[in-house]
mmCIF file of N, CA and C in Angstrom:
data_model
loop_
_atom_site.group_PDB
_atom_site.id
_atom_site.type_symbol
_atom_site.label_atom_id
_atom_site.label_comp_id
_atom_site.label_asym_id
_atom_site.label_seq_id
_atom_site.Cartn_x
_atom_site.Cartn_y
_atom_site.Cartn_z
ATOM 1 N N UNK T 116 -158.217 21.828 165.590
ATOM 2 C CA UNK T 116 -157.720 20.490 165.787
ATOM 3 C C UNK T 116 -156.830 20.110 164.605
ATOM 4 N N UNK T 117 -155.665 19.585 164.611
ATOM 5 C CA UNK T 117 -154.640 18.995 163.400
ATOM 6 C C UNK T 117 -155.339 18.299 163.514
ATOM 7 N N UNK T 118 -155.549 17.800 161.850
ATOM 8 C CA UNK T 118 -155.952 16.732 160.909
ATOM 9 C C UNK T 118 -155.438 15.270 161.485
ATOM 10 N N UNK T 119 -155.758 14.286 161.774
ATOM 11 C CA UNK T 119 -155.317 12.860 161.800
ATOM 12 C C UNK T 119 -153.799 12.372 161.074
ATOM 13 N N UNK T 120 -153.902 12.533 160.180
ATOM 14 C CA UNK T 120 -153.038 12.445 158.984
ATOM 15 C C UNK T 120 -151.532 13.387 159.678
ATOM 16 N N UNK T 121 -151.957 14.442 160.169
ATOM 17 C CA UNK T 121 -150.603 15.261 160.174
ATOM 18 C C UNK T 121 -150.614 15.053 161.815
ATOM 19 N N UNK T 122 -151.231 14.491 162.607
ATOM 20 C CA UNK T 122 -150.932 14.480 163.852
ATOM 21 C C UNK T 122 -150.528 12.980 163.924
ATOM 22 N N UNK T 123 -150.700 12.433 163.106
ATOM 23 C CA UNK T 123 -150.204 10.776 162.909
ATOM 24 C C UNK T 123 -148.496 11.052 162.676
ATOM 25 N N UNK T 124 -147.816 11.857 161.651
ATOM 26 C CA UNK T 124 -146.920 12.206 161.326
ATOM 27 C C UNK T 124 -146.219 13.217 162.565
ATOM 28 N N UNK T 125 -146.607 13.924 163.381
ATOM 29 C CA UNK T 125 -146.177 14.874 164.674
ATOM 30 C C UNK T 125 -145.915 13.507 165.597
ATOM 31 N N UNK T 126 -146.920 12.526 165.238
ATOM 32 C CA UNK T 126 -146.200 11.434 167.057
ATOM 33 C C UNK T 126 -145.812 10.302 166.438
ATOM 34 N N UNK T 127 -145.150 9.864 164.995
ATOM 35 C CA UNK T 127 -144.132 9.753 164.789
ATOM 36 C C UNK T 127 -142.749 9.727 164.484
ATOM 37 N N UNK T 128 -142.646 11.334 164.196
ATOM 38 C CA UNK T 128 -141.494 12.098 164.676
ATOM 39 C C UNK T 128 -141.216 12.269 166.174
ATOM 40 N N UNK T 129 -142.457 12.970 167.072
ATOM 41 C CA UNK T 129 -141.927 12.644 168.274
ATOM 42 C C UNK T 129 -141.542 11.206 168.740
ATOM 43 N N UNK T 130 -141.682 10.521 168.681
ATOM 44 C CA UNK T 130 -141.857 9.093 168.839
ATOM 45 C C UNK T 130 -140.007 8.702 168.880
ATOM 46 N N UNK T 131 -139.976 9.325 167.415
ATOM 47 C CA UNK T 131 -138.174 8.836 166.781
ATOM 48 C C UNK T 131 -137.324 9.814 167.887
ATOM 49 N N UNK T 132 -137.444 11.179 167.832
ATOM 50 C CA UNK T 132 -137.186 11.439 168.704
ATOM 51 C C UNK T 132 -136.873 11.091 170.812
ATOM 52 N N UNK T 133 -137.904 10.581 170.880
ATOM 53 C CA UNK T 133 -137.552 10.135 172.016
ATOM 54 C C UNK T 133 -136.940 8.830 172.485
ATOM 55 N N UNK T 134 -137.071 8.035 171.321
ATOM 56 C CA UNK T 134 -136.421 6.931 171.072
ATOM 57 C C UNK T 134 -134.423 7.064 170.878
ATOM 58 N N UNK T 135 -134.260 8.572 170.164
ATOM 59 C CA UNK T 135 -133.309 8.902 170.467
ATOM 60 C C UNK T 135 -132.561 9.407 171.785
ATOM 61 N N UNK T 136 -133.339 9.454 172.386
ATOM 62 C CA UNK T 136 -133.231 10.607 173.529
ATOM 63 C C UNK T 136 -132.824 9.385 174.632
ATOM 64 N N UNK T 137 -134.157 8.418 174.671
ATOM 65 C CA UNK T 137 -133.953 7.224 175.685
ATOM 66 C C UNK T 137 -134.038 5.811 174.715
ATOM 67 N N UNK T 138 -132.828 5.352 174.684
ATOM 68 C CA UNK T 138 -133.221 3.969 174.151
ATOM 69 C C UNK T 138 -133.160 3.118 174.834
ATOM 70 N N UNK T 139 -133.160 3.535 175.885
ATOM 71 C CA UNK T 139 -133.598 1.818 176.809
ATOM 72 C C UNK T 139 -135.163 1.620 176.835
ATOM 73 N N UNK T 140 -135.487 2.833 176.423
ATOM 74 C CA UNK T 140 -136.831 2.054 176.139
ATOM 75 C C UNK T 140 -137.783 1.466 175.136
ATOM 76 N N UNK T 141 -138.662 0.421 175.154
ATOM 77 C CA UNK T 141 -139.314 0.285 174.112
ATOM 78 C C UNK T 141 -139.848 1.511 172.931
ATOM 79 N N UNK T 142 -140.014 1.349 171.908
ATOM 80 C CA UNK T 142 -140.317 1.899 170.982
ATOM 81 C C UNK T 142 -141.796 1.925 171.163
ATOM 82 N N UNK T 143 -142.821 1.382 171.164
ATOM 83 C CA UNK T 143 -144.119 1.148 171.388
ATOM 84 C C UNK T 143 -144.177 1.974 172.577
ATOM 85 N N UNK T 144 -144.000 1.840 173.236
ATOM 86 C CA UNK T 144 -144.066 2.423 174.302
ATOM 87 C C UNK T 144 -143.933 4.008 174.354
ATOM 88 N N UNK T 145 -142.914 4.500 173.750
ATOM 89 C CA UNK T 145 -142.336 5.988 173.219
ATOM 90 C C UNK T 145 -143.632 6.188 172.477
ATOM 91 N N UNK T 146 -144.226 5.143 171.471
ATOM 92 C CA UNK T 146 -144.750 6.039 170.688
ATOM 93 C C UNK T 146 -146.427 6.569 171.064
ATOM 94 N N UNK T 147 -146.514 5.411 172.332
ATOM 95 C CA UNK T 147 -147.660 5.823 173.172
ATOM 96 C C UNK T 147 -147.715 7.079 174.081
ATOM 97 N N UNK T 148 -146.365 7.812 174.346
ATOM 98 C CA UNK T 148 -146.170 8.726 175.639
ATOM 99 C C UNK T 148 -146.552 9.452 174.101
ATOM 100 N N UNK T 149 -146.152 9.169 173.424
ATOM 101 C CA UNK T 149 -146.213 10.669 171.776
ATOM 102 C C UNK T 149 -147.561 10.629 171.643
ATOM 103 N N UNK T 150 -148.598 9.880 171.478
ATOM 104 C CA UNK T 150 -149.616 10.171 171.049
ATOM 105 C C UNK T 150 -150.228 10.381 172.665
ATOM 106 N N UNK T 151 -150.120 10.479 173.909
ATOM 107 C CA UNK T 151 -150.761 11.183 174.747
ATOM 108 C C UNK T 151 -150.266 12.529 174.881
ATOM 109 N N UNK T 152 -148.739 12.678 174.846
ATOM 110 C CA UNK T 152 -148.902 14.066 174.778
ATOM 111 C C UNK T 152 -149.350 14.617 174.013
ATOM 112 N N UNK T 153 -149.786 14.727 172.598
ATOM 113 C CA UNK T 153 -150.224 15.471 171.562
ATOM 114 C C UNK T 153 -151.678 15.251 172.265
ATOM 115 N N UNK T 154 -152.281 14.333 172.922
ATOM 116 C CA UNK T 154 -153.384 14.509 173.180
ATOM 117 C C UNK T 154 -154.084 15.505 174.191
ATOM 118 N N UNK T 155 -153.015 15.044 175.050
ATOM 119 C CA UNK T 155 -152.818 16.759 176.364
ATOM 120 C C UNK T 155 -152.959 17.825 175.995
ATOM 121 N N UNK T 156 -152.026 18.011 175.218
ATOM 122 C CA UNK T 156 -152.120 19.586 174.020
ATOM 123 C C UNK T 156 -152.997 19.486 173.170
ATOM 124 N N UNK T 157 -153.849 19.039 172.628
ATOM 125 C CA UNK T 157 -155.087 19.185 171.824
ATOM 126 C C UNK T 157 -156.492 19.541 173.069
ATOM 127 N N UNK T 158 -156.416 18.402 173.902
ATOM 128 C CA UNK T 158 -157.797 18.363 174.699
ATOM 129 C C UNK T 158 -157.497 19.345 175.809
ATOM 130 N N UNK T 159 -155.739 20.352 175.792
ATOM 131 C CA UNK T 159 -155.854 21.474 176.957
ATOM 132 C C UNK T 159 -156.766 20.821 178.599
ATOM 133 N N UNK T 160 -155.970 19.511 178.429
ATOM 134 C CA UNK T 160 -156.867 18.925 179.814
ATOM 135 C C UNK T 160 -155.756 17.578 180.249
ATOM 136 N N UNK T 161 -155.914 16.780 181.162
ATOM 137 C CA UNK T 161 -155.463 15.635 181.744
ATOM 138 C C UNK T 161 -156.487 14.840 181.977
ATOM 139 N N UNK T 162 -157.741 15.384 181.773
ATOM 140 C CA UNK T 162 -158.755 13.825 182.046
ATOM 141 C C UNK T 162 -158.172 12.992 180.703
ATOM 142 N N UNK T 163 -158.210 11.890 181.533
ATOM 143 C CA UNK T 163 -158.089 10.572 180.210
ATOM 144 C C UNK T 163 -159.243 10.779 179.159
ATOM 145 N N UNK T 164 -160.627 10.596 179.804
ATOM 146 C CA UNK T 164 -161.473 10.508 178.556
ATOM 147 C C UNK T 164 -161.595 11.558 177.713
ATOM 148 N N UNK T 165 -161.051 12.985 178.120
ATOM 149 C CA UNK T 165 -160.579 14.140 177.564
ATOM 150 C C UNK T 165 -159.511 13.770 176.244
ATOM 151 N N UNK T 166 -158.053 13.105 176.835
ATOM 152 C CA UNK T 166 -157.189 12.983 176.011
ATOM 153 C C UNK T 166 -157.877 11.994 175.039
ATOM 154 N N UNK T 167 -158.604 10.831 175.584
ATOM 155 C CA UNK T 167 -158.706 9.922 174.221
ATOM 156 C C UNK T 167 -159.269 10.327 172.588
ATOM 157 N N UNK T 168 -160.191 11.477 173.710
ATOM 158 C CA UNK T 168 -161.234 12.029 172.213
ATOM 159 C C UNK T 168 -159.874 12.628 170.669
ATOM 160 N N UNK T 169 -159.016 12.638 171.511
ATOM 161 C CA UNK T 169 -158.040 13.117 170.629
ATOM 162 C C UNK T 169 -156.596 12.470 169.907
ATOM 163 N N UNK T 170 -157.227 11.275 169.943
ATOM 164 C CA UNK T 170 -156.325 10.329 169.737
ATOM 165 C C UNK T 170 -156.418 9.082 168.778
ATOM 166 N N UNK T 171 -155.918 9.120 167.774
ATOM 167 C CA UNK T 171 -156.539 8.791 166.223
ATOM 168 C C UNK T 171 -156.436 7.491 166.311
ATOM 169 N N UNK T 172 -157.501 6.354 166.817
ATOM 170 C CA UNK T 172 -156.855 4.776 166.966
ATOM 171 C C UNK T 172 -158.138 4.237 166.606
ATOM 172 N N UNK T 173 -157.642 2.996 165.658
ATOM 173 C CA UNK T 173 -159.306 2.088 165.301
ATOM 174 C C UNK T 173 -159.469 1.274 166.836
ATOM 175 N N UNK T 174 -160.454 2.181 167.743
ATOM 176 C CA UNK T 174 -160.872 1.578 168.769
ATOM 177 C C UNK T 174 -161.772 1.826 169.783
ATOM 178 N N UNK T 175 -162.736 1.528 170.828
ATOM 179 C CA UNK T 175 -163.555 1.989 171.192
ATOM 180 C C UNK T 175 -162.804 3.495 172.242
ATOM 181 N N UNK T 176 -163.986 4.262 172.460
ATOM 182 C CA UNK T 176 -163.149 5.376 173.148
ATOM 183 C C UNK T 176 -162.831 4.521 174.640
ATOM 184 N N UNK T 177 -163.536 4.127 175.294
ATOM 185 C CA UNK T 177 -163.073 3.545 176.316
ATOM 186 C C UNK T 177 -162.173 2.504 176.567
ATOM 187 N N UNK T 178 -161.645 1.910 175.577
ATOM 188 C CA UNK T 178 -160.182 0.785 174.893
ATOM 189 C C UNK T 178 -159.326 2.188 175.249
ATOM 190 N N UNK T 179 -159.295 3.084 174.293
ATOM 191 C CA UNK T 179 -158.264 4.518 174.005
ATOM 192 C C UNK T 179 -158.374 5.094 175.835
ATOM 193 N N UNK T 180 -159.351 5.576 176.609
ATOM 194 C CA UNK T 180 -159.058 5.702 178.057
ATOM 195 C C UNK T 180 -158.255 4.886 178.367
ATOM 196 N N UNK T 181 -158.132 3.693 178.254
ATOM 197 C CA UNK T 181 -157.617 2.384 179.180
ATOM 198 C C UNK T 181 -156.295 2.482 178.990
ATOM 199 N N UNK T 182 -155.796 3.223 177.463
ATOM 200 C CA UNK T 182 -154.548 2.992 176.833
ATOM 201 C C UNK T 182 -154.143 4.089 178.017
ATOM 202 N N UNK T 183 -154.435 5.288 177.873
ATOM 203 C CA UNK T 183 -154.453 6.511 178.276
ATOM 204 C C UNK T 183 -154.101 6.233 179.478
ATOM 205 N N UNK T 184 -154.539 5.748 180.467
ATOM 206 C CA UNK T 184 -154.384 5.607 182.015
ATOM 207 C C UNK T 184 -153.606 4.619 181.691
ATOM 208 N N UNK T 185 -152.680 3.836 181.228
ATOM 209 C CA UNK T 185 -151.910 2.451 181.658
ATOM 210 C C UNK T 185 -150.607 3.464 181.299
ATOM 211 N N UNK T 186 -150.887 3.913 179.946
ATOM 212 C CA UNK T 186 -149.317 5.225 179.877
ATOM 213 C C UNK T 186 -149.087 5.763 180.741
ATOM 214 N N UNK T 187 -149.864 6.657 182.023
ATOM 215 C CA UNK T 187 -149.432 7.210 182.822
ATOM 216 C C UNK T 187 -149.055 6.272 184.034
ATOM 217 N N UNK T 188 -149.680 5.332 184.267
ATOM 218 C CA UNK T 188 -149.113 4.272 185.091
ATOM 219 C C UNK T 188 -148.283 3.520 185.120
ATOM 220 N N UNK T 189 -148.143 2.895 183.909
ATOM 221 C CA UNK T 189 -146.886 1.900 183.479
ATOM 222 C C UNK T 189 -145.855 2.403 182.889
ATOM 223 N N UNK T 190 -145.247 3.556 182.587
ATOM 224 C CA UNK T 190 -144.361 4.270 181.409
ATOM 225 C C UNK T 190 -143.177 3.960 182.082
ATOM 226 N N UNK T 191 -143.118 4.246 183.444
ATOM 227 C CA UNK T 191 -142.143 4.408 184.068
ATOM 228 C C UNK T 191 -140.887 5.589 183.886
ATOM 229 N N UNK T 192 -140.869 6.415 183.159
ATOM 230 C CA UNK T 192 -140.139 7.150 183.172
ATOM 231 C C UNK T 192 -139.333 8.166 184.534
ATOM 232 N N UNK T 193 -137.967 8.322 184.435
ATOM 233 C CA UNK T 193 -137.787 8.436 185.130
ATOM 234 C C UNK T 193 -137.320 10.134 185.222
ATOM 235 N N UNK T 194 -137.245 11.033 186.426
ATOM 236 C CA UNK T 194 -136.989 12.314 186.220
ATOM 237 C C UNK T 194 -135.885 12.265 185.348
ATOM 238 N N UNK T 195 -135.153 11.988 185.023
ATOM 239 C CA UNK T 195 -133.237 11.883 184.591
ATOM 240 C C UNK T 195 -133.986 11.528 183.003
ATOM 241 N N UNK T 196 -134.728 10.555 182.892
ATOM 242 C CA UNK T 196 -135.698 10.871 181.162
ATOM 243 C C UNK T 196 -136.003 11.580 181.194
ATOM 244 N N UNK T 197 -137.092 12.416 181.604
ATOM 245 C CA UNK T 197 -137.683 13.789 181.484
ATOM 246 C C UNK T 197 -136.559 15.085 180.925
ATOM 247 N N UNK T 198 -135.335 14.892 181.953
ATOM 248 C CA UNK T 198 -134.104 15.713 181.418
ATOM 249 C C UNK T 198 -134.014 15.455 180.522
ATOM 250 N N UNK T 199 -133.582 14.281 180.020
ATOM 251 C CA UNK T 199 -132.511 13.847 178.804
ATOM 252 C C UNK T 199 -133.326 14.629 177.992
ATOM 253 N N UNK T 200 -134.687 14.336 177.732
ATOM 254 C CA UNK T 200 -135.762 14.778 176.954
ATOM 255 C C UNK T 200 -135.792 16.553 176.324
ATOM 256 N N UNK T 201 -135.894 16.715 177.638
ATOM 257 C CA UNK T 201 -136.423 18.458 177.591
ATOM 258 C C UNK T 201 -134.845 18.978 177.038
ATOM 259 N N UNK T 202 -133.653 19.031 177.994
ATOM 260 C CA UNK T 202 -132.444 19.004 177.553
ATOM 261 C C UNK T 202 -131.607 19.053 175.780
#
């Protein structure tokens, strides 16, 4: 598992990054898709309560699920982001 500290620093670089990539979107928002994906790739899973365990926030784990499921619901991203992204 990366340390807190250096995975705090990985999803705010990703974060800047995608903020470059798409700026129509919120920043907060970017930096929430950053700390679930790093969570995907740590917990090698898609359950939410999977990803939360891996996700460095002063908060209950089930607050961190809630975050977890509203990112995949509310992000809105669109395939043509996903490009810009991967691209």
């Amino acid at each position: 598992m990366i340390r807190p500290s250096a995975a705090r620093s990985h999803v705010d670089t990703l974060a800047e990054y995608l903020k470059e990539r798409l700026p129509h979107h919120r920043r907060d928002t970017l930096r929430r898709v950053a700390e679930v994906l790093f969570g995907i790739l740590q917990a090698e899973s898609t359950l939410h309560r999977k990803i939360a365990l891996h996700i460095d926030r002063e908060a209950t784990p089930a607050s961190i699920t809630r975050m977890v499921a509203r990112t995949f619901h509310e992000t809105n991203l669109t395939p043509q982001d996903v490009c810009d992204v991967l691209l």
